[in-house]
Amino acid sequence: MDIMLFHSVHGPRPAVEAAAERLRAAGHRVWVPDLFDGWTTESVEEGMAKRDELGKDELLKRAILAAAPYSERGLVYAGFSFGASVAQTLALGDEKARGLLLLHGTSDLAPNASVDELPVQLHVAEPDPFETDDWLSSWYLQMRRAGADVEVYRYRGAGHMYTDPDLPDWDEEAAERTWSVALAFLESL
């Protein structure tokens, strides 16, 4: 499987490359675009400021340019938190997308979003300050209406970025469960 994996507002941290290596070890080809020009942080606030400084349009342009050379292959789009929102936007706009793997985040959907049974898997903390229960219920219904085949996995007690061992939210058990389920999902595509 060809996977385009997008980083969070923390930037292209070691955990992102470790995730890519885990996916490669399972036999997938993985690209990890650097949307932040090498800039990284441990602070969510600094990361959000960097995202806002670069701007949504510029970041989306960078993501599209990174994916374009490979999109004819039928990519699986994946991402962490902010990167998940980027992945979702690209997957919903790419008729050849093979799947969507969201870790720690979702995004708004365009009212006219439409896909043909796109397999989607979301892994998110419970509770999560960035992905509230009300929002996730609405997001799920919107994705289903758009035609996606959606699976949602919640991890009670985990912090928002629980898959990154270098951040305070790290939860080893939740991270391992996430990767086990996510790898099976990718294998099924």
CSV table of N, CA and C in Angstrom, one decimal, residues 1-130:
chain,number,residue,atom,x,y,z
A,1,MET,N,0.8,-1.2,0.0
A,1,MET,CA,0.0,0.0,0.0
A,1,MET,C,0.9,1.2,0.0
A,2,ASP,N,0.5,2.3,-0.7
A,2,ASP,CA,1.2,3.6,-0.8
A,2,ASP,C,0.5,4.5,0.2
A,3,ILE,N,1.2,5.0,1.2
A,3,ILE,CA,0.7,5.8,2.2
A,3,ILE,C,1.4,7.2,2.3
A,4,MET,N,0.6,8.3,2.3
A,4,MET,CA,1.0,9.6,2.5
A,4,MET,C,0.7,10.0,3.9
A,5,LEU,N,1.7,10.2,4.8
A,5,LEU,CA,1.5,10.4,6.2
A,5,LEU,C,1.9,11.8,6.6
A,6,PHE,N,1.0,12.6,7.2
A,6,PHE,CA,1.2,14.0,7.5
A,6,PHE,C,1.4,14.1,9.0
A,7,HIS,N,2.3,15.0,9.3
A,7,HIS,CA,2.6,15.3,10.8
A,7,HIS,C,1.6,16.2,11.4
A,8,SER,N,1.7,16.3,12.7
A,8,SER,CA,0.8,17.2,13.5
A,8,SER,C,1.4,18.6,13.5
A,9,VAL,N,0.8,19.5,14.3
A,9,VAL,CA,1.3,20.8,14.5
A,9,VAL,C,2.7,20.8,15.3
A,10,HIS,N,3.0,19.7,15.8
A,10,HIS,CA,4.4,19.5,16.4
A,10,HIS,C,5.5,19.4,15.4
A,11,GLY,N,5.1,19.3,14.1
A,11,GLY,CA,6.1,19.2,13.0
A,11,GLY,C,6.6,17.8,12.8
A,12,PRO,N,7.6,17.6,12.0
A,12,PRO,CA,8.1,16.3,11.6
A,12,PRO,C,9.0,15.7,12.7
A,13,ARG,N,8.4,15.4,13.9
A,13,ARG,CA,9.1,14.9,15.0
A,13,ARG,C,9.6,13.4,14.8
A,14,PRO,N,10.5,12.9,15.6
A,14,PRO,CA,10.9,11.6,15.5
A,14,PRO,C,9.8,10.5,15.6
A,15,ALA,N,8.7,10.8,16.3
A,15,ALA,CA,7.6,9.9,16.4
A,15,ALA,C,6.9,9.7,15.0
A,16,VAL,N,6.9,10.7,14.2
A,16,VAL,CA,6.3,10.6,12.8
A,16,VAL,C,7.1,9.6,12.0
A,17,GLU,N,8.4,9.8,12.0
A,17,GLU,CA,9.3,8.9,11.2
A,17,GLU,C,9.3,7.5,11.8
A,18,ALA,N,9.2,7.4,13.1
A,18,ALA,CA,9.0,6.0,13.7
A,18,ALA,C,7.8,5.4,13.2
A,19,ALA,N,6.7,6.1,13.1
A,19,ALA,CA,5.4,5.6,12.6
A,19,ALA,C,5.6,5.1,11.2
A,20,ALA,N,6.3,6.0,10.4
A,20,ALA,CA,6.5,5.6,9.0
A,20,ALA,C,7.3,4.4,8.9
A,21,GLU,N,8.3,4.2,9.7
A,21,GLU,CA,9.2,3.0,9.7
A,21,GLU,C,8.3,1.8,10.1
A,22,ARG,N,7.4,1.9,11.1
A,22,ARG,CA,6.5,0.8,11.5
A,22,ARG,C,5.7,0.4,10.3
A,23,LEU,N,5.2,1.4,9.5
A,23,LEU,CA,4.4,1.0,8.4
A,23,LEU,C,5.2,0.4,7.3
A,24,ARG,N,6.4,0.9,7.1
A,24,ARG,CA,7.3,0.3,6.1
A,24,ARG,C,7.7,-1.1,6.4
A,25,ALA,N,7.9,-1.4,7.7
A,25,ALA,CA,8.2,-2.7,8.2
A,25,ALA,C,7.1,-3.7,7.9
A,26,ALA,N,5.9,-3.2,7.8
A,26,ALA,CA,4.7,-4.0,7.5
A,26,ALA,C,4.5,-4.1,6.0
A,27,GLY,N,5.4,-3.6,5.2
A,27,GLY,CA,5.4,-3.8,3.7
A,27,GLY,C,4.8,-2.6,2.9
A,28,HIS,N,4.6,-1.5,3.6
A,28,HIS,CA,4.0,-0.4,2.9
A,28,HIS,C,5.0,0.6,2.4
A,29,ARG,N,4.7,1.3,1.3
A,29,ARG,CA,5.6,2.5,0.9
A,29,ARG,C,5.0,3.7,1.6
A,30,VAL,N,5.8,4.5,2.2
A,30,VAL,CA,5.3,5.6,3.0
A,30,VAL,C,6.1,6.9,2.7
A,31,TRP,N,5.4,8.0,2.4
A,31,TRP,CA,6.0,9.3,2.2
A,31,TRP,C,5.6,10.2,3.4
A,32,VAL,N,6.5,11.0,3.9
A,32,VAL,CA,6.2,11.8,5.1
A,32,VAL,C,6.6,13.3,4.7
A,33,PRO,N,5.7,14.0,4.1
A,33,PRO,CA,6.0,15.4,3.7
A,33,PRO,C,6.2,16.2,4.9
A,34,ASP,N,7.2,17.1,4.8
A,34,ASP,CA,7.5,18.1,5.8
A,34,ASP,C,6.8,19.4,5.5
A,35,LEU,N,5.6,19.7,6.1
A,35,LEU,CA,4.9,20.9,5.8
A,35,LEU,C,5.4,22.1,6.5
A,36,PHE,N,6.3,21.9,7.5
A,36,PHE,CA,6.8,23.0,8.3
A,36,PHE,C,8.3,23.3,8.1
A,37,ASP,N,8.8,22.8,7.0
A,37,ASP,CA,10.2,23.1,6.7
A,37,ASP,C,11.2,22.7,7.8
A,38,GLY,N,11.0,21.6,8.4
A,38,GLY,CA,11.9,21.1,9.4
A,38,GLY,C,11.7,21.6,10.8
A,39,TRP,N,10.8,22.6,11.0
A,39,TRP,CA,10.5,23.2,12.3
A,39,TRP,C,9.7,22.2,13.2
A,40,THR,N,10.1,22.0,14.4
A,40,THR,CA,9.4,21.2,15.4
A,40,THR,C,9.2,21.8,16.7
A,41,THR,N,8.3,21.4,17.5
A,41,THR,CA,8.1,21.9,18.9
A,41,THR,C,7.4,20.8,19.7
A,42,GLU,N,7.5,20.9,21.0
A,42,GLU,CA,6.8,20.1,21.9
A,42,GLU,C,5.5,20.8,22.4
A,43,SER,N,5.4,22.0,22.1
A,43,SER,CA,4.2,22.9,22.6
A,43,SER,C,3.1,22.9,21.5
A,44,VAL,N,1.9,22.5,21.9
A,44,VAL,CA,0.8,22.6,21.1
A,44,VAL,C,0.5,24.1,20.7
A,45,GLU,N,0.7,25.0,21.6
A,45,GLU,CA,0.4,26.4,21.3
A,45,GLU,C,1.4,26.9,20.3
A,46,GLU,N,2.7,26.6,20.4
A,46,GLU,CA,3.7,27.0,19.4
A,46,GLU,C,3.4,26.4,18.0
A,47,GLY,N,3.0,25.1,18.1
A,47,GLY,CA,2.6,24.5,16.8
A,47,GLY,C,1.4,25.1,16.1
A,48,MET,N,0.4,25.5,16.9
A,48,MET,CA,-0.8,26.1,16.3
A,48,MET,C,-0.4,27.5,15.8
A,49,ALA,N,0.5,28.2,16.5
A,49,ALA,CA,0.9,29.5,16.0
A,49,ALA,C,1.7,29.3,14.6
A,50,LYS,N,2.5,28.3,14.5
A,50,LYS,CA,3.3,28.0,13.3
A,50,LYS,C,2.3,27.7,12.2
A,51,ARG,N,1.3,26.8,12.5
A,51,ARG,CA,0.3,26.5,11.5
A,51,ARG,C,-0.4,27.8,11.0
A,52,ASP,N,-0.8,28.6,11.9
A,52,ASP,CA,-1.5,29.8,11.6
A,52,ASP,C,-0.6,30.8,10.8
A,53,GLU,N,0.7,30.9,11.2
A,53,GLU,CA,1.6,31.7,10.5
A,53,GLU,C,1.8,31.3,9.0
A,54,LEU,N,1.9,30.0,8.8
A,54,LEU,CA,2.0,29.5,7.4
A,54,LEU,C,0.7,29.6,6.6
A,55,GLY,N,-0.4,29.5,7.3
A,55,GLY,CA,-1.7,29.6,6.7
A,55,GLY,C,-2.3,28.3,6.1
A,56,LYS,N,-3.6,28.2,6.2
A,56,LYS,CA,-4.2,27.0,5.7
A,56,LYS,C,-4.0,26.7,4.3
A,57,ASP,N,-4.1,27.8,3.5
A,57,ASP,CA,-4.0,27.6,2.0
A,57,ASP,C,-2.6,27.2,1.6
A,58,GLU,N,-1.6,27.8,2.3
A,58,GLU,CA,-0.2,27.4,2.0
A,58,GLU,C,0.1,25.9,2.4
A,59,LEU,N,-0.4,25.6,3.5
A,59,LEU,CA,-0.2,24.2,4.0
A,59,LEU,C,-0.9,23.2,3.1
A,60,LEU,N,-2.1,23.5,2.7
A,60,LEU,CA,-2.8,22.6,1.8
A,60,LEU,C,-2.1,22.5,0.5
A,61,LYS,N,-1.6,23.6,0.0
A,61,LYS,CA,-0.9,23.6,-1.3
A,61,LYS,C,0.4,22.7,-1.2
A,62,ARG,N,1.1,22.8,0.0
A,62,ARG,CA,2.3,22.0,0.2
A,62,ARG,C,1.9,20.5,0.2
A,63,ALA,N,0.8,20.2,0.9
A,63,ALA,CA,0.3,18.8,1.0
A,63,ALA,C,-0.1,18.2,-0.4
A,64,ILE,N,-0.8,19.0,-1.2
A,64,ILE,CA,-1.2,18.6,-2.5
A,64,ILE,C,0.0,18.4,-3.4
A,65,LEU,N,1.0,19.3,-3.3
A,65,LEU,CA,2.2,19.1,-4.1
A,65,LEU,C,3.0,17.8,-3.7
A,66,ALA,N,3.0,17.5,-2.4
A,66,ALA,CA,3.7,16.3,-1.9
A,66,ALA,C,3.0,15.1,-2.4
A,67,ALA,N,1.6,15.1,-2.4
A,67,ALA,CA,0.9,13.9,-2.8
A,67,ALA,C,0.8,13.7,-4.3
A,68,ALA,N,0.8,14.8,-5.1
A,68,ALA,CA,0.5,14.7,-6.5
A,68,ALA,C,1.3,13.7,-7.3
A,69,PRO,N,2.6,13.6,-7.1
A,69,PRO,CA,3.4,12.6,-7.8
A,69,PRO,C,3.0,11.1,-7.6
A,70,TYR,N,2.2,10.9,-6.5
A,70,TYR,CA,1.9,9.5,-6.2
A,70,TYR,C,0.4,9.2,-6.2
A,71,SER,N,-0.4,10.2,-6.4
A,71,SER,CA,-1.9,10.0,-6.3
A,71,SER,C,-2.5,9.1,-7.3
A,72,GLU,N,-1.9,9.0,-8.5
A,72,GLU,CA,-2.4,8.1,-9.5
A,72,GLU,C,-2.3,6.6,-9.0
A,73,ARG,N,-1.5,6.3,-8.1
A,73,ARG,CA,-1.3,5.0,-7.6
A,73,ARG,C,-2.5,4.5,-6.7
A,74,GLY,N,-3.2,5.5,-6.2
A,74,GLY,CA,-4.3,5.2,-5.2
A,74,GLY,C,-3.7,5.2,-3.8
A,75,LEU,N,-3.5,6.4,-3.3
A,75,LEU,CA,-2.9,6.5,-1.9
A,75,LEU,C,-3.9,6.2,-0.8
A,76,VAL,N,-3.3,5.8,0.3
A,76,VAL,CA,-4.0,5.9,1.6
A,76,VAL,C,-3.4,7.1,2.2
A,77,TYR,N,-4.3,8.0,2.6
A,77,TYR,CA,-3.9,9.3,3.3
A,77,TYR,C,-4.0,9.0,4.8
A,78,ALA,N,-3.0,9.5,5.5
A,78,ALA,CA,-3.0,9.3,7.0
A,78,ALA,C,-2.3,10.5,7.6
A,79,GLY,N,-2.6,10.7,8.9
A,79,GLY,CA,-2.0,11.9,9.6
A,79,GLY,C,-2.3,11.9,11.0
A,80,PHE,N,-1.5,12.7,11.7
A,80,PHE,CA,-1.6,12.9,13.2
A,80,PHE,C,-2.2,14.2,13.5
A,81,SER,N,-3.4,14.3,14.1
A,81,SER,CA,-4.0,15.5,14.6
A,81,SER,C,-4.2,16.5,13.4
A,82,PHE,N,-3.5,17.6,13.4
A,82,PHE,CA,-3.6,18.5,12.3
A,82,PHE,C,-3.3,17.8,11.0
A,83,GLY,N,-2.4,16.9,11.0
A,83,GLY,CA,-2.0,16.2,9.8
A,83,GLY,C,-3.2,15.3,9.4
A,84,ALA,N,-4.0,14.8,10.3
A,84,ALA,CA,-5.2,14.0,10.0
A,84,ALA,C,-6.2,14.9,9.3
A,85,SER,N,-6.3,16.1,9.7
A,85,SER,CA,-7.3,17.0,9.0
A,85,SER,C,-6.8,17.3,7.5
A,86,VAL,N,-5.5,17.4,7.4
A,86,VAL,CA,-4.9,17.5,6.0
A,86,VAL,C,-5.2,16.3,5.2
A,87,ALA,N,-4.9,15.1,5.8
A,87,ALA,CA,-5.2,13.8,5.1
A,87,ALA,C,-6.6,13.7,4.7
A,88,GLN,N,-7.5,14.0,5.6
A,88,GLN,CA,-9.0,13.9,5.3
A,88,GLN,C,-9.3,14.8,4.2
A,89,THR,N,-8.9,16.0,4.1
A,89,THR,CA,-9.2,17.0,3.0
A,89,THR,C,-8.7,16.4,1.7
A,90,LEU,N,-7.5,15.9,1.7
A,90,LEU,CA,-6.9,15.3,0.4
A,90,LEU,C,-7.7,14.1,0.0
A,91,ALA,N,-7.9,13.2,1.0
A,91,ALA,CA,-8.6,11.9,0.6
A,91,ALA,C,-10.0,12.2,0.0
A,92,LEU,N,-10.7,13.1,0.6
A,92,LEU,CA,-12.1,13.4,0.2
A,92,LEU,C,-12.1,14.1,-1.2
A,93,GLY,N,-10.9,14.6,-1.6
A,93,GLY,CA,-10.8,15.3,-2.9
A,93,GLY,C,-10.1,14.4,-4.0
A,94,ASP,N,-9.7,13.2,-3.6
A,94,ASP,CA,-9.0,12.4,-4.5
A,94,ASP,C,-9.8,11.1,-4.8
A,95,GLU,N,-10.4,11.1,-6.0
A,95,GLU,CA,-11.2,9.9,-6.4
A,95,GLU,C,-10.5,8.6,-6.4
A,96,LYS,N,-9.2,8.6,-6.4
A,96,LYS,CA,-8.4,7.4,-6.4
A,96,LYS,C,-7.9,7.0,-5.0
A,97,ALA,N,-8.3,7.7,-4.0
A,97,ALA,CA,-7.8,7.4,-2.7
A,97,ALA,C,-8.3,6.0,-2.3
A,98,ARG,N,-7.4,5.2,-1.7
A,98,ARG,CA,-7.7,3.9,-1.3
A,98,ARG,C,-8.2,3.8,0.2
A,99,GLY,N,-7.9,4.8,1.0
A,99,GLY,CA,-8.3,4.7,2.4
A,99,GLY,C,-7.8,6.0,3.1
A,100,LEU,N,-8.3,6.1,4.3
A,100,LEU,CA,-8.0,7.3,5.2
A,100,LEU,C,-7.8,6.8,6.6
A,101,LEU,N,-6.6,7.0,7.1
A,101,LEU,CA,-6.3,6.6,8.5
A,101,LEU,C,-6.0,7.9,9.3
A,102,LEU,N,-6.9,8.2,10.3
A,102,LEU,CA,-6.8,9.4,11.1
A,102,LEU,C,-6.4,9.0,12.5
A,103,LEU,N,-5.3,9.7,12.9
A,103,LEU,CA,-4.8,9.5,14.3
A,103,LEU,C,-4.9,10.8,15.0
A,104,HIS,N,-5.8,10.9,16.0
A,104,HIS,CA,-5.9,12.0,16.9
A,104,HIS,C,-6.6,13.2,16.3
A,105,GLY,N,-7.2,13.1,15.1
A,105,GLY,CA,-7.9,14.3,14.6
A,105,GLY,C,-8.8,14.0,13.4
A,106,THR,N,-9.7,15.0,13.2
A,106,THR,CA,-10.6,15.0,12.1
A,106,THR,C,-10.6,16.4,11.5
A,107,SER,N,-11.5,16.7,10.6
A,107,SER,CA,-11.7,18.0,10.0
A,107,SER,C,-13.1,18.2,9.6
A,108,ASP,N,-13.4,19.5,9.3
A,108,ASP,CA,-14.8,19.8,8.7
A,108,ASP,C,-14.9,19.1,7.3
A,109,LEU,N,-16.1,18.9,6.9
A,109,LEU,CA,-16.3,18.3,5.6
A,109,LEU,C,-17.1,19.4,4.8
A,110,ALA,N,-16.7,19.5,3.5
A,110,ALA,CA,-17.4,20.4,2.6
A,110,ALA,C,-18.9,19.8,2.5
A,111,PRO,N,-19.9,20.7,2.4
A,111,PRO,CA,-21.3,20.2,2.3
A,111,PRO,C,-21.5,19.3,1.1
A,112,ASN,N,-20.7,19.4,0.1
A,112,ASN,CA,-20.9,18.5,-1.1
A,112,ASN,C,-19.9,17.4,-1.1
A,113,ALA,N,-19.2,17.1,0.0
A,113,ALA,CA,-18.2,16.0,0.0
A,113,ALA,C,-18.9,14.7,-0.4
A,114,SER,N,-18.3,13.9,-1.2
A,114,SER,CA,-18.8,12.6,-1.7
A,114,SER,C,-17.7,11.7,-2.0
A,115,VAL,N,-17.8,10.5,-1.5
A,115,VAL,CA,-16.8,9.4,-1.8
A,115,VAL,C,-17.6,8.1,-2.0
A,116,ASP,N,-17.0,7.2,-2.7
A,116,ASP,CA,-17.6,5.9,-2.9
A,116,ASP,C,-17.1,4.8,-2.0
A,117,GLU,N,-17.7,4.8,-0.8
A,117,GLU,CA,-17.4,3.8,0.2
A,117,GLU,C,-15.9,3.8,0.6
A,118,LEU,N,-15.3,5.0,0.7
A,118,LEU,CA,-13.9,5.1,1.1
A,118,LEU,C,-13.8,4.6,2.5
A,119,PRO,N,-12.8,3.6,2.7
A,119,PRO,CA,-12.6,3.1,4.1
A,119,PRO,C,-11.9,4.1,4.9
A,120,VAL,N,-12.4,4.4,6.1
A,120,VAL,CA,-11.9,5.4,7.0
A,120,VAL,C,-11.8,4.8,8.4
A,121,GLN,N,-10.6,5.0,9.0
A,121,GLN,CA,-10.5,4.6,10.4
A,121,GLN,C,-9.9,5.7,11.2
A,122,LEU,N,-10.6,6.0,12.3
A,122,LEU,CA,-10.2,7.1,13.2
A,122,LEU,C,-9.8,6.5,14.6
A,123,HIS,N,-8.7,7.0,15.1
A,123,HIS,CA,-8.2,6.6,16.5
A,123,HIS,C,-8.1,7.9,17.3
A,124,VAL,N,-8.8,8.0,18.4
A,124,VAL,CA,-8.8,9.3,19.1
A,124,VAL,C,-9.0,9.0,20.6
A,125,ALA,N,-8.4,9.9,21.4
A,125,ALA,CA,-8.5,9.8,22.9
A,125,ALA,C,-10.0,10.0,23.3
A,126,GLU,N,-10.3,9.5,24.5
A,126,GLU,CA,-11.6,9.7,25.1
A,126,GLU,C,-11.4,10.0,26.6
A,127,PRO,N,-11.7,11.3,27.0
A,127,PRO,CA,-12.1,12.4,26.2
A,127,PRO,C,-10.9,13.0,25.5
A,128,ASP,N,-11.2,13.9,24.5
A,128,ASP,CA,-10.1,14.6,23.8
A,128,ASP,C,-10.6,16.0,23.7
A,129,PRO,N,-9.8,17.0,24.2
A,129,PRO,CA,-10.2,18.4,24.1
A,129,PRO,C,-10.4,19.0,22.7
A,130,PHE,N,-9.7,18.3,21.8
A,130,PHE,CA,-9.8,18.8,20.4
A,130,PHE,C,-10.8,18.1,19.5
